[in-house]
Amino acid sequence: MTSSTEIVSKQDTIDYAARLGDDAIVIGHRLSEWVSKAPFVEEDIALGNVALDFLGHARMYYTYAAKLSNEQNGTNDITEDNFAYLRDERQFQNHLLHELHKGDFAYSTARQLLIDVYNKYFLEQLKNSSDETLAAIAVKAAKETKYHCRRSKDWTLRLGDGTSESHERMQLALNDIWGYSHELFEVDELEQRLVDAGIAVDCTLLKADWLKEVTAIIEEATLTVPDQDWVVSGGRQGYHTEHLGHLLTEMQFVHRSHPGAKW
Amino acid sequence: MAEYNKSEAELEAVFQQKIDSEQKIEPKDWMPAAYRKNLIRQMSQHAHSEIIGMQPEGNWITRAPSLRRKTVLLSKVQDEGGHGLYLYSATETLGIARSELIAALQSGQAKYASIFNYPAQTWGDMGAIGWLVDGAAIVNQVSLQRTSYGPYSRGMVRICKEESFHQRQGYVIMMELAKGTPAQKQMAQDSLNRFYWPSLMMFGPHDSESAHSAKSMKWKIKRETNDDLRQKFIDQTVPQIAYLGLEHPDKDLVWNEEKGQHDSGEIDWDEFYAVINGNGHSNRQRIQHHVKAHEEGAWVRDAMSAYQQKKLQRKVNAETAA
Ligand SMILES: [Fe+2]
Ligand SMILES: [Fe+2]
Ligand SMILES: [Fe+2]
């Protein structure tokens, strides 16, 4: 890989780290909504664990974005919290799939399957990033993602091949979210510059492996891969569904009510 | 052991002698029916408290004002779920199923700590709950490490290790607020004011009023009385409040040199009984929340066992075919 610094600006890397952080914080938030509402206590704990993992990933990405921002601006007071709490809906660049509402347990399971398998392939590539910090984050996150994938697969099998009700709910969930999966594999101009510099992952290359693995699991669960004739995208450009605004309102309310306060 | 040819009175004498000599009672040991019943009541109430206690704090995970605090709070609430599970298992050693315990909680037949009927309104309440509510729980649980029933005692040892982290995270929240902006300091004081007295109530009625105390002490299910434990908590909290630079909510509190402890103002027992009897802000909400999650999870649990069944059947089929 070529040396990157002269080809891309620091701002590009900041934006990239921030959007990876956005993905992680938003799905972590959704998962954390399950705590005390899961089908049984063991699942409250397990879902909380996965939420904690994503929260941890978000903090690593945001902390890196904050460090680069401080370097760029000659400041030292930008932190991970600036990224999570002080940006508006239009500035968040997470994939739409992550922000969709919590839904029922089938909905959360189906979404998590798509995201976890995606992360598995994504992080495998990010490990090769010429940016050492991003590569190191990928190594850490990949270990947890392995466990997430196993969990999501197990639950997909249980629900898909469980009762007729659980089967129906899973199929409905897959149908409802499938159109949001395509943007996971888009690369915009920012990411293309970073791909060329060896920093970012070329997501377009992940789709074949992802689809193969997800399809195998869905079919083993006696479910059907939905028709692929609808596509929604825009998250990376800050063009969100109505779900995100409410999520951010809740997440940011206290922090923003006390400008400059420490917690 | 040839317990079958001993009379009830002989068995009870052996049992009490074990207790008097500080030996633990284990699940397979003979025990009086009332001891078993008393333990099931107390342990399941404890387990339910851990589970219901996830709600007021769980209510704030999505609103935590920094990512660090969010992480810590989420881990804390996780721990409480773990405590609940651990205590349900320990209670099951007494010959009752978790499903029965949960049914008793949902029907209102079993209780949980009344403190969780108070609403968690502000971020400051996350501080006050960790610091005072977990703090009061620790005082009680440290004492229960020496309880006579083995599985309960061992459970308390394990749980106490995590509880000190819970109290610390609450106190850290309070420290940040107390040294923060005037609005933050006000938030801390307000939470302290609302949670101080209910925390004292967590130790239960005065010893003279307590229905279960005498027998529980004789059987060493309880090791210290409600009032003694409460006094410990009152005394340990005084310097903590002072360190925060907050006002003590008890205006009648004075140091009693002779006794070497604080004399304090009287608890509003009318409030205590009113909240226990359903007049708290959140009594109905807590149970309904629990019931709703349980009912909404029914199809998931059904799917799980159906899938397990199918897997088993497939294995049998494969073996018969082979
Ligand atoms: Fe983890
Ligand atoms: Fe606990
Ligand atoms: Fe606790």
CSV table of C-alpha atoms and ligand atoms in Angstrom, one decimal, chain B residues 50 80 83 159 163 166, ligand 2:
chain,number,residue,atom,x,y,z
B,50,GLU,CA,-31.9,-7.3,41.6
B,80,GLU,CA,-27.6,-6.7,38.6
B,83,HIS,CA,-27.0,-11.2,40.6
B,159,ILE,CA,-22.1,-10.5,44.8
B,163,GLU,CA,-21.4,-4.3,44.7
B,166,HIS,CA,-21.6,-0.2,42.0
C,2,FE,FE,-26.9,-6.4,42.9
